[in-house]
């Protein structure tokens, strides 16, 4: 048989591989701790001399199986789960940045990520330059500094729906000897594999399509194994020089292509502790089993809804990268030829107040602070997720005050459109 398997097969089969007589379904290792017969062996585990489980804050078998599935879907070499998408982006950056370092950040990233990097990590001594993801290569390069350690951007920005020119970003990052970290939450590995286009690290808020049912907050980090940290020991001392908290081991020497994820697990998880619960990982795994079926339907429904809105007289504009009229149509065709995501944004001719009015009239589409799950939902970022931003920051983030974020679910597309129709008729 052909290996590695195709994505549909990975969604179903990867991760848990039961041996003779073991449970067919991934077990929930609902245990904080693991038993050993010799004290010496336990010591070796603590020294990272031997692989094995000892405490769920560091590693848990249920979590590792699910991380392995996501790793294979992305085509990476190592992966870990985190308690949330926020924790994933925090760890992905903090694993290679410390006080005095600098990050290049795409201006259109998710509001929570923007806040994390621009405000909270600043308090940790890490500065950043915010760049327009559409800027040309030279402008992008001008954002780098001597102390830059990584670039962070989203495949499809939430909620601006800007499609990242991954190759352009990867080229700029590599020209400055730093990795490109891509948050691939909206596209999912079903629609895009950023590693194929030069990204080095991928992060996910598994809370969105991967879970897909709005049940569990979670995150993941995947390493492509392609970035050779050992070429730049001065830039990445945390990976390339002895870790005194682990008897002087050097991650790149001891763990090779798994150095980055091993360091994030053994240092950041150990000290900061944003672990995903095994129960949530189990539920996430059920979501992953149908991801390959759900994503095409999300995209198909979203395209129908976007086309409907585009032709409605009360609608001022529609932004969906799957529409031919979208400025990002070509980039989307290149990086995500099978579809982008189920999220649409649009504005009404009546502006901000009409947006609020429409939301109150919708019946099937629920107002929730969520996006990217099976049920159609709607949100007004300027009054909800992005309310901590001022007007200038909103514009930089590609979020204009009237923007409605509409997350198209898996219901019948005609019913979703009928709901919009009745709500639009009332405003
Ligand atoms: C939701 C989201 C996050 C944050 O994830 P949580 O799981 O809510 O912590 C990060 N990035 C993107 C693109 C998101 O949509």
CSV table of C-alpha atoms and ligand atoms in Angstrom, one decimal:
chain,number,residue,atom,x,y,z
A,1,UNK,CA,0.0,0.0,0.0
A,2,UNK,CA,1.0,3.6,-0.6
A,3,UNK,CA,2.6,5.2,2.4
A,4,UNK,CA,2.4,7.8,3.7
A,5,UNK,CA,-1.3,7.6,3.5
A,6,UNK,CA,-3.5,10.2,1.9
A,7,UNK,CA,-5.1,12.8,4.2
A,8,UNK,CA,-8.5,11.0,4.4
A,9,UNK,CA,-6.8,7.9,5.7
A,10,UNK,CA,-4.6,9.9,8.1
A,11,UNK,CA,-7.7,11.6,9.5
A,12,UNK,CA,-9.2,8.2,10.4
A,13,UNK,CA,-6.2,5.9,11.0
A,14,UNK,CA,-3.2,7.9,12.3
A,15,UNK,CA,-2.2,8.4,15.9
A,16,UNK,CA,-3.5,5.4,18.0
A,17,UNK,CA,-2.1,2.1,16.7
A,18,UNK,CA,-3.6,-0.6,18.9
A,19,UNK,CA,-1.5,-3.7,19.5
A,20,UNK,CA,-2.9,-7.2,19.8
A,21,UNK,CA,-5.9,-7.2,22.2
A,22,UNK,CA,-5.8,-3.5,22.9
A,23,UNK,CA,-8.8,-1.2,22.6
A,24,UNK,CA,-9.7,-0.3,19.0
A,25,UNK,CA,-10.6,3.3,19.9
A,26,UNK,CA,-8.0,5.8,21.3
A,27,UNK,CA,-8.1,5.4,25.1
A,28,UNK,CA,-8.4,8.4,27.3
A,29,UNK,CA,-5.4,8.2,29.6
A,30,UNK,CA,-7.1,10.1,32.4
A,31,UNK,CA,-4.2,9.8,34.7
A,32,UNK,CA,-1.9,12.5,35.9
A,33,UNK,CA,0.9,10.1,36.5
A,34,UNK,CA,2.6,6.8,35.3
A,35,UNK,CA,4.0,4.0,37.4
A,36,UNK,CA,7.6,2.6,37.2
A,37,UNK,CA,9.3,-0.3,38.8
A,38,UNK,CA,12.7,1.1,39.3
A,39,UNK,CA,13.7,4.4,40.7
A,40,UNK,CA,16.7,4.5,38.3
A,41,UNK,CA,14.4,4.3,35.3
A,42,UNK,CA,12.4,7.2,36.6
A,43,UNK,CA,15.6,9.2,36.9
A,44,UNK,CA,16.5,8.5,33.3
A,45,UNK,CA,13.1,9.9,32.2
A,46,UNK,CA,13.7,13.1,34.1
A,47,UNK,CA,17.1,13.4,32.4
A,48,UNK,CA,15.5,13.0,29.0
A,49,UNK,CA,17.8,10.0,28.6
A,50,UNK,CA,14.9,7.7,27.9
A,51,UNK,CA,11.4,8.3,26.3
A,52,UNK,CA,8.4,7.6,28.5
A,53,UNK,CA,5.6,9.2,30.4
A,54,UNK,CA,5.8,10.4,33.9
A,55,UNK,CA,3.6,13.3,34.4
A,56,UNK,CA,0.7,14.5,32.2
A,57,UNK,CA,1.8,18.2,32.4
A,58,UNK,CA,4.7,17.2,30.2
A,59,UNK,CA,3.3,14.4,28.1
A,60,UNK,CA,0.3,12.1,28.0
A,61,UNK,CA,-0.3,9.2,25.6
A,62,UNK,CA,-3.8,10.3,24.5
A,63,UNK,CA,-2.5,13.8,23.7
A,64,UNK,CA,0.6,12.4,21.9
A,65,UNK,CA,-1.5,10.2,19.6
A,66,UNK,CA,-3.6,13.2,18.6
A,67,UNK,CA,-0.6,15.4,18.1
A,68,UNK,CA,0.9,12.6,15.9
A,69,UNK,CA,-2.2,12.7,13.7
A,70,UNK,CA,-2.0,16.5,13.2
A,71,UNK,CA,1.7,16.1,12.6
A,72,UNK,CA,1.1,13.7,9.7
A,73,UNK,CA,-1.7,15.8,8.3
A,74,UNK,CA,0.7,18.8,8.1
A,75,UNK,CA,3.6,16.7,6.9
A,76,UNK,CA,5.8,17.6,9.9
A,77,UNK,CA,8.3,15.7,12.0
A,78,UNK,CA,7.1,16.5,15.5
A,79,UNK,CA,4.1,18.0,17.1
A,80,UNK,CA,2.5,18.8,20.5
A,81,UNK,CA,-0.9,19.8,21.8
A,82,UNK,CA,-1.5,22.9,23.9
A,83,UNK,CA,-4.4,24.0,26.0
A,84,UNK,CA,-5.5,26.6,23.5
A,85,UNK,CA,-4.6,28.3,20.2
A,86,UNK,CA,-3.3,31.2,22.3
A,87,UNK,CA,-0.9,28.9,24.1
A,88,UNK,CA,0.2,27.4,20.8
A,89,UNK,CA,1.2,30.8,19.4
A,90,UNK,CA,2.7,31.9,22.7
A,91,UNK,CA,4.9,28.8,22.9
A,92,UNK,CA,5.8,28.7,19.3
A,93,UNK,CA,7.3,32.2,19.6
A,94,UNK,CA,8.6,32.1,23.1
A,95,UNK,CA,10.4,28.8,22.4
A,96,UNK,CA,12.9,30.8,20.3
A,97,UNK,CA,12.6,34.4,21.6
A,98,UNK,CA,13.6,35.9,24.9
A,99,UNK,CA,13.9,39.4,26.4
A,100,UNK,CA,15.7,41.6,23.9
A,101,UNK,CA,14.5,39.7,20.9
A,102,UNK,CA,12.2,40.8,18.1
A,103,UNK,CA,9.3,39.3,16.1
A,104,UNK,CA,8.0,40.3,12.6
A,105,UNK,CA,4.2,40.0,12.8
A,106,UNK,CA,1.6,40.2,10.1
A,107,UNK,CA,-0.8,43.0,10.9
A,108,UNK,CA,-3.9,40.9,10.1
A,109,UNK,CA,-3.5,38.1,12.6
A,110,UNK,CA,-6.3,37.1,14.9
A,111,UNK,CA,-7.0,39.8,17.6
A,112,UNK,CA,-5.9,37.5,20.5
A,113,UNK,CA,-2.6,36.8,18.7
A,114,UNK,CA,-2.1,40.5,18.0
A,115,UNK,CA,-2.7,41.3,21.7
A,116,UNK,CA,-0.4,38.5,22.8
A,117,UNK,CA,2.6,39.7,20.7
A,118,UNK,CA,2.1,43.4,20.7
A,119,UNK,CA,1.1,43.9,24.3
A,120,UNK,CA,1.8,40.9,26.5
A,121,UNK,CA,5.1,39.7,25.0
A,122,UNK,CA,6.3,43.3,25.1
A,123,UNK,CA,6.1,43.1,28.9
A,124,UNK,CA,8.4,40.1,28.6
A,125,UNK,CA,10.9,42.2,26.8
A,126,UNK,CA,10.1,40.9,23.3
A,127,UNK,CA,9.4,43.7,20.7
A,128,UNK,CA,7.8,43.4,17.3
A,129,UNK,CA,7.3,45.1,14.0
A,130,UNK,CA,3.9,44.8,12.5
A,131,UNK,CA,3.8,44.4,8.7
A,132,UNK,CA,1.1,44.5,6.1
A,133,UNK,CA,0.9,41.0,4.7
A,134,UNK,CA,0.3,42.4,1.2
A,135,UNK,CA,3.4,44.6,1.3
A,136,UNK,CA,6.1,43.8,-1.4
A,137,UNK,CA,9.2,41.8,-0.7
A,138,UNK,CA,11.5,44.8,0.0
A,139,UNK,CA,9.1,46.5,2.4
A,140,UNK,CA,8.7,43.2,4.2
A,141,UNK,CA,12.5,42.8,4.5
A,142,UNK,CA,12.8,46.3,5.9
A,143,UNK,CA,10.9,45.1,9.0
A,144,UNK,CA,13.7,42.7,10.1
A,145,UNK,CA,16.3,43.7,12.7
A,146,UNK,CA,19.5,42.2,14.0
A,147,UNK,CA,17.6,40.7,16.9
A,148,UNK,CA,14.6,39.3,14.9
A,149,UNK,CA,14.0,35.6,15.7
A,150,UNK,CA,10.9,34.7,13.8
A,151,UNK,CA,8.0,35.8,11.6
A,152,UNK,CA,4.4,35.0,12.5
A,153,UNK,CA,1.4,35.2,10.1
A,154,UNK,CA,-1.8,33.4,9.3
A,155,UNK,CA,-2.6,31.3,6.1
A,156,UNK,CA,-6.0,32.9,6.0
A,157,UNK,CA,-6.3,35.8,8.5
A,158,UNK,CA,-9.1,35.8,11.0
A,159,UNK,CA,-11.3,37.8,10.4
A,160,UNK,CA,-9.8,39.8,7.5
A,161,UNK,CA,-9.6,36.7,5.3
A,162,UNK,CA,-6.3,37.9,3.8
A,163,UNK,CA,-4.6,35.0,2.1
A,164,UNK,CA,-0.9,34.9,2.9
A,165,UNK,CA,1.7,34.8,0.2
A,166,UNK,CA,3.5,32.0,2.1
A,167,UNK,CA,6.4,31.8,-0.4
A,168,UNK,CA,7.1,35.5,-0.2
A,169,UNK,CA,7.1,35.4,3.6
A,170,UNK,CA,9.2,32.3,3.8
A,171,UNK,CA,11.8,33.8,1.4
A,172,UNK,CA,12.0,37.0,3.5
A,173,UNK,CA,12.3,35.0,6.8
A,174,UNK,CA,15.0,32.7,5.4
A,175,UNK,CA,16.9,35.6,3.9
A,176,UNK,CA,17.2,36.9,7.5
A,177,UNK,CA,18.0,33.4,8.9
A,178,UNK,CA,14.9,33.0,10.9
A,179,UNK,CA,11.9,30.6,10.7
A,180,UNK,CA,8.4,31.4,9.4
A,181,UNK,CA,5.7,30.4,11.8
A,182,UNK,CA,2.3,30.1,10.1
A,183,UNK,CA,-1.0,29.8,12.0
A,184,UNK,CA,-3.0,27.5,9.7
A,185,UNK,CA,-6.2,27.4,11.8
A,186,UNK,CA,-8.6,28.6,9.1
A,187,UNK,CA,-7.3,26.6,6.1
A,188,UNK,CA,-6.6,23.4,8.1
A,189,UNK,CA,-4.2,20.9,6.7
A,190,UNK,CA,-7.0,19.6,4.5
A,191,UNK,CA,-6.9,22.8,2.4
A,192,UNK,CA,-3.3,23.9,2.8
A,193,UNK,CA,0.0,22.6,4.0
A,194,UNK,CA,2.2,25.6,4.7
A,195,UNK,CA,5.3,23.4,4.9
A,196,UNK,CA,5.1,22.7,1.2
A,197,UNK,CA,5.5,26.4,0.6
A,198,UNK,CA,8.5,27.0,2.9
A,199,UNK,CA,6.9,27.6,6.3
A,200,UNK,CA,9.0,26.1,9.1
A,201,UNK,CA,6.5,25.9,12.1
A,202,UNK,CA,2.7,25.6,11.9
A,203,UNK,CA,0.4,26.4,14.7
A,204,UNK,CA,-3.3,25.7,15.2
A,205,UNK,CA,-6.2,26.7,17.3
A,206,UNK,CA,-7.8,23.3,17.2
A,207,UNK,CA,-10.8,24.9,18.8
A,208,UNK,CA,-12.0,25.8,15.3
A,209,UNK,CA,-12.5,23.4,12.3
A,210,UNK,CA,-10.3,20.6,13.8
A,211,UNK,CA,-12.6,20.1,16.7
A,212,UNK,CA,-15.4,21.3,14.5
A,213,UNK,CA,-18.2,21.0,17.0
A,214,UNK,CA,-17.4,23.9,19.3
A,215,UNK,CA,-16.7,21.5,22.2
A,216,UNK,CA,-13.1,22.0,23.3
A,217,UNK,CA,-10.6,24.8,23.4
A,218,UNK,CA,-7.2,23.5,22.2
A,219,UNK,CA,-4.1,24.2,20.2
A,220,UNK,CA,-1.2,22.5,18.4
A,221,UNK,CA,2.3,23.2,17.2
A,222,UNK,CA,3.9,21.3,14.4
A,223,UNK,CA,7.6,21.4,13.3
A,224,UNK,CA,8.5,20.7,9.7
A,225,UNK,CA,12.0,19.8,10.8
A,226,UNK,CA,13.3,21.9,7.9
A,227,UNK,CA,14.8,24.8,9.7
A,228,UNK,CA,18.4,24.1,10.7
A,229,UNK,CA,18.8,25.9,14.0
A,230,UNK,CA,22.4,24.6,14.4
A,231,UNK,CA,23.5,26.9,11.5
A,232,UNK,CA,22.7,29.9,13.7
A,233,UNK,CA,23.8,29.1,17.2
A,234,UNK,CA,24.2,32.7,18.2
A,235,UNK,CA,20.6,33.5,17.1
A,236,UNK,CA,19.1,30.4,18.8
A,237,UNK,CA,21.2,29.7,21.9
A,238,UNK,CA,18.2,28.1,23.7
A,239,UNK,CA,18.3,25.3,21.1
A,240,UNK,CA,22.1,25.2,20.3
A,241,UNK,CA,23.8,25.7,23.7
A,242,UNK,CA,23.6,23.6,26.9
A,243,UNK,CA,20.3,23.7,28.9
A,244,UNK,CA,21.4,23.9,32.5
A,245,UNK,CA,17.9,22.9,33.7
A,246,UNK,CA,18.5,19.5,32.0
A,247,UNK,CA,22.1,18.8,33.0
A,248,UNK,CA,23.6,20.6,30.0
A,249,UNK,CA,21.9,18.8,27.1
A,250,UNK,CA,22.0,20.6,23.8
A,251,UNK,CA,18.6,20.1,22.1
A,252,UNK,CA,19.9,20.3,18.5
A,253,UNK,CA,22.6,17.7,19.2
A,254,UNK,CA,20.5,15.3,21.1
A,255,UNK,CA,17.1,15.6,19.3
A,256,UNK,CA,18.0,16.6,15.8
A,257,UNK,CA,14.9,17.5,13.8
A,258,UNK,CA,12.8,17.1,17.0
A,259,UNK,CA,14.8,19.7,18.9
A,260,UNK,CA,12.3,22.5,18.7
A,261,UNK,CA,9.3,20.5,19.9
A,262,UNK,CA,11.3,18.7,22.6
A,263,UNK,CA,12.5,22.0,24.0
A,264,UNK,CA,8.9,23.4,24.0
A,265,UNK,CA,7.7,20.3,25.8
A,266,UNK,CA,10.5,19.9,28.3
A,267,UNK,CA,11.0,23.6,29.2
A,268,UNK,CA,7.8,25.6,28.3
A,269,UNK,CA,5.2,22.9,29.2
A,270,UNK,CA,7.2,22.0,32.3
A,271,UNK,CA,7.4,25.6,33.5
A,272,UNK,CA,4.2,27.3,32.1
A,273,UNK,CA,2.0,24.2,32.0
A,274,UNK,CA,-0.6,24.9,29.2
A,275,UNK,CA,-1.4,21.3,28.7
A,276,UNK,CA,-4.5,20.0,26.9
A,277,UNK,CA,-6.6,17.7,29.0
A,278,UNK,CA,-6.6,14.1,27.7
A,279,UNK,CA,-10.4,14.2,27.6
A,280,UNK,CA,-10.3,17.2,25.3
A,281,UNK,CA,-7.7,15.5,23.1
A,282,UNK,CA,-10.0,12.5,22.8
A,283,UNK,CA,-12.9,14.7,21.6
A,284,UNK,CA,-10.5,16.6,19.3
A,285,UNK,CA,-9.6,13.2,17.7
A,286,UNK,CA,-13.2,12.5,16.9
A,287,UNK,CA,-13.4,15.9,15.2
A,288,UNK,CA,-10.2,15.1,13.2
A,289,UNK,CA,-11.7,11.9,11.9
A,290,UNK,CA,-14.2,13.8,9.8
A,291,UNK,CA,-12.2,16.9,9.1
A,292,UNK,CA,-11.6,15.8,5.5
A,293,UNK,CA,-15.4,15.4,5.0
A,294,UNK,CA,-16.4,18.6,6.7
A,295,UNK,CA,-14.0,21.1,5.1
A,296,UNK,CA,-15.2,20.6,1.5
A,297,UNK,CA,-18.8,21.1,2.7
A,298,UNK,CA,-17.9,24.3,4.7
A,299,UNK,CA,-16.2,25.7,1.5
A,300,UNK,CA,-19.1,24.7,-0.8
A,301,UNK,CA,-21.7,26.3,1.5
A,302,UNK,CA,-19.6,29.4,2.0
A,303,UNK,CA,-19.2,30.0,-1.7
A,304,UNK,CA,-23.0,29.7,-2.2
A,305,UNK,CA,-23.6,32.2,0.6
A,306,UNK,CA,-20.9,34.6,-0.6
A,307,UNK,CA,-22.4,34.6,-4.1
A,308,UNK,CA,-25.8,35.2,-2.7
A,309,UNK,CA,-24.6,38.2,-0.6
A,310,UNK,CA,-22.6,39.6,-3.5
A,311,UNK,CA,-25.8,39.9,-5.5
A,312,UNK,CA,-27.9,41.5,-2.7
A,313,UNK,CA,-28.8,45.1,-3.1
A,314,UNK,CA,-28.3,45.9,0.6
A,315,UNK,CA,-24.8,44.5,0.7
A,316,UNK,CA,-22.0,46.9,0.1
A,317,UNK,CA,-19.2,44.4,-0.2
A,318,UNK,CA,-18.3,40.7,0.4
A,319,UNK,CA,-14.9,39.3,1.1
A,320,UNK,CA,-14.4,35.6,0.5
A,321,UNK,CA,-11.2,34.4,-1.0
A,322,UNK,CA,-13.2,31.8,-3.0
A,323,UNK,CA,-15.0,34.5,-4.9
A,324,UNK,CA,-13.6,35.5,-8.3
A,325,UNK,CA,-14.0,39.2,-7.3
A,326,UNK,CA,-11.7,38.7,-4.3
A,327,UNK,CA,-8.4,40.4,-4.3
A,328,UNK,CA,-7.0,37.1,-2.9
A,329,UNK,CA,-8.6,34.8,-5.4
A,330,UNK,CA,-5.4,34.1,-7.3
A,331,UNK,CA,-3.4,33.5,-4.1
A,332,UNK,CA,-6.1,31.3,-2.8
A,333,UNK,CA,-6.1,29.3,-6.1
A,334,UNK,CA,-2.4,28.8,-5.8
A,335,UNK,CA,-2.2,27.8,-2.1
A,336,UNK,CA,-5.6,26.3,-1.6
A,337,UNK,CA,-7.0,25.0,-4.9
A,338,UNK,CA,-9.6,22.8,-3.2
A,339,UNK,CA,-11.1,25.6,-1.1
A,340,UNK,CA,-10.2,28.0,1.6
A,341,UNK,CA,-12.5,28.0,4.6
A,342,UNK,CA,-16.2,28.5,5.6
A,343,UNK,CA,-15.8,32.0,6.9
A,344,UNK,CA,-17.0,35.1,5.0
A,345,UNK,CA,-16.9,38.7,5.9
A,346,UNK,CA,-19.2,41.4,4.5
A,347,UNK,CA,-20.5,44.9,5.1
A,348,UNK,CA,-23.9,46.4,4.6
A,349,UNK,CA,-24.7,49.7,2.8
A,350,UNK,CA,-26.3,50.8,6.1
A,351,UNK,CA,-22.9,50.5,7.8
A,352,UNK,CA,-22.2,49.7,11.5
A,353,UNK,CA,-25.8,50.1,12.8
A,354,UNK,CA,-27.2,48.0,10.0
A,355,UNK,CA,-24.7,45.3,10.9
A,356,UNK,CA,-25.9,45.3,14.5
A,357,UNK,CA,-29.6,45.3,13.3
A,358,UNK,CA,-29.0,42.3,10.9
A,359,UNK,CA,-27.4,40.2,13.6
A,360,UNK,CA,-30.4,40.6,15.9
A,361,UNK,CA,-32.8,39.5,13.1
A,362,UNK,CA,-30.9,36.3,12.2
A,363,UNK,CA,-32.6,33.1,13.5
A,364,UNK,CA,-30.6,30.1,12.3
A,365,UNK,CA,-27.2,31.9,12.5
A,366,UNK,CA,-26.4,32.4,16.1
A,367,UNK,CA,-24.5,35.3,17.7
A,368,UNK,CA,-21.6,33.6,19.4
A,369,UNK,CA,-17.9,34.4,20.0
A,370,UNK,CA,-16.9,31.5,17.9
A,371,UNK,CA,-16.1,30.7,14.4
A,372,UNK,CA,-15.5,27.7,12.2
A,373,UNK,CA,-17.7,25.0,13.6
A,374,UNK,CA,-20.6,22.9,12.3
A,375,UNK,CA,-23.3,25.5,13.2
A,376,UNK,CA,-23.6,28.7,11.3
A,377,UNK,CA,-22.7,31.7,13.5
A,378,UNK,CA,-22.1,35.4,13.2
A,379,UNK,CA,-20.0,38.0,15.0
A,380,UNK,CA,-19.3,41.7,14.8
A,381,UNK,CA,-15.6,42.0,15.5
A,382,UNK,CA,-15.5,45.7,16.2
A,383,UNK,CA,-18.0,45.3,19.0
A,384,UNK,CA,-16.8,41.8,20.1
A,385,UNK,CA,-13.4,40.1,19.5
A,386,UNK,CA,-11.5,43.3,18.5
A,387,UNK,CA,-13.1,45.8,20.9
A,388,UNK,CA,-9.7,46.4,22.6
A,389,UNK,CA,-8.3,47.9,19.4
A,390,UNK,CA,-8.6,51.5,18.3
A,391,UNK,CA,-9.8,52.5,14.9
A,392,UNK,CA,-6.3,52.7,13.4
A,393,UNK,CA,-5.4,49.2,14.7
A,394,UNK,CA,-8.7,47.9,13.4
A,395,UNK,CA,-7.9,49.3,9.9
A,396,UNK,CA,-4.4,47.8,10.1
A,397,UNK,CA,-5.9,44.4,11.0
A,398,UNK,CA,-8.1,44.6,8.0
A,399,UNK,CA,-11.2,44.9,10.1
A,400,UNK,CA,-13.5,47.8,9.3
A,401,UNK,CA,-16.1,48.8,11.8
A,402,UNK,CA,-19.0,47.6,9.8
A,403,UNK,CA,-17.5,44.1,9.0
A,404,UNK,CA,-19.7,41.2,9.9
A,405,UNK,CA,-17.9,37.8,10.2
A,406,UNK,CA,-20.2,35.1,9.1
A,407,UNK,CA,-19.1,31.5,9.7
A,408,UNK,CA,-20.9,29.2,7.4
A,409,UNK,CA,-21.8,25.8,9.0
A,410,UNK,CA,-22.7,22.4,7.6
A,411,UNK,CA,-26.5,23.0,7.4
A,412,UNK,CA,-28.3,23.1,4.1
A,413,UNK,CA,-27.0,26.1,2.2
A,414,UNK,CA,-30.5,27.1,1.1
A,415,UNK,CA,-31.6,27.3,4.7
A,416,UNK,CA,-28.7,29.5,5.6
A,417,UNK,CA,-29.4,31.8,2.6
A,418,UNK,CA,-33.1,31.9,3.5
A,419,UNK,CA,-32.2,33.1,7.0
A,420,UNK,CA,-30.1,35.9,5.6
A,421,UNK,CA,-32.8,36.8,3.2
A,422,UNK,CA,-35.5,37.3,5.9
A,423,UNK,CA,-33.0,39.2,8.1
A,424,UNK,CA,-31.9,41.5,5.3
A,425,UNK,CA,-35.6,42.1,4.4
A,426,UNK,CA,-36.1,43.5,7.9
A,427,UNK,CA,-33.4,46.1,7.9
B,1,LIG,C1,-9.2,31.4,17.6
B,1,LIG,C2,-7.9,31.6,17.0
B,1,LIG,C3,-6.7,31.6,17.8
B,1,LIG,C4,-6.8,31.5,19.3
B,1,LIG,O1,-7.2,30.2,19.6
B,1,LIG,P1,-7.9,29.8,21.0
B,1,LIG,O2,-8.1,28.3,20.8
B,1,LIG,O3,-9.2,30.5,21.0
B,1,LIG,O4,-7.0,30.1,22.1
B,1,LIG,C5,-5.5,31.8,17.2
B,1,LIG,N1,-5.4,31.9,15.9
B,1,LIG,C6,-6.5,31.9,15.1
B,1,LIG,C7,-6.3,32.1,13.6
B,1,LIG,C8,-7.7,31.8,15.6
B,1,LIG,O5,-8.8,31.8,14.8
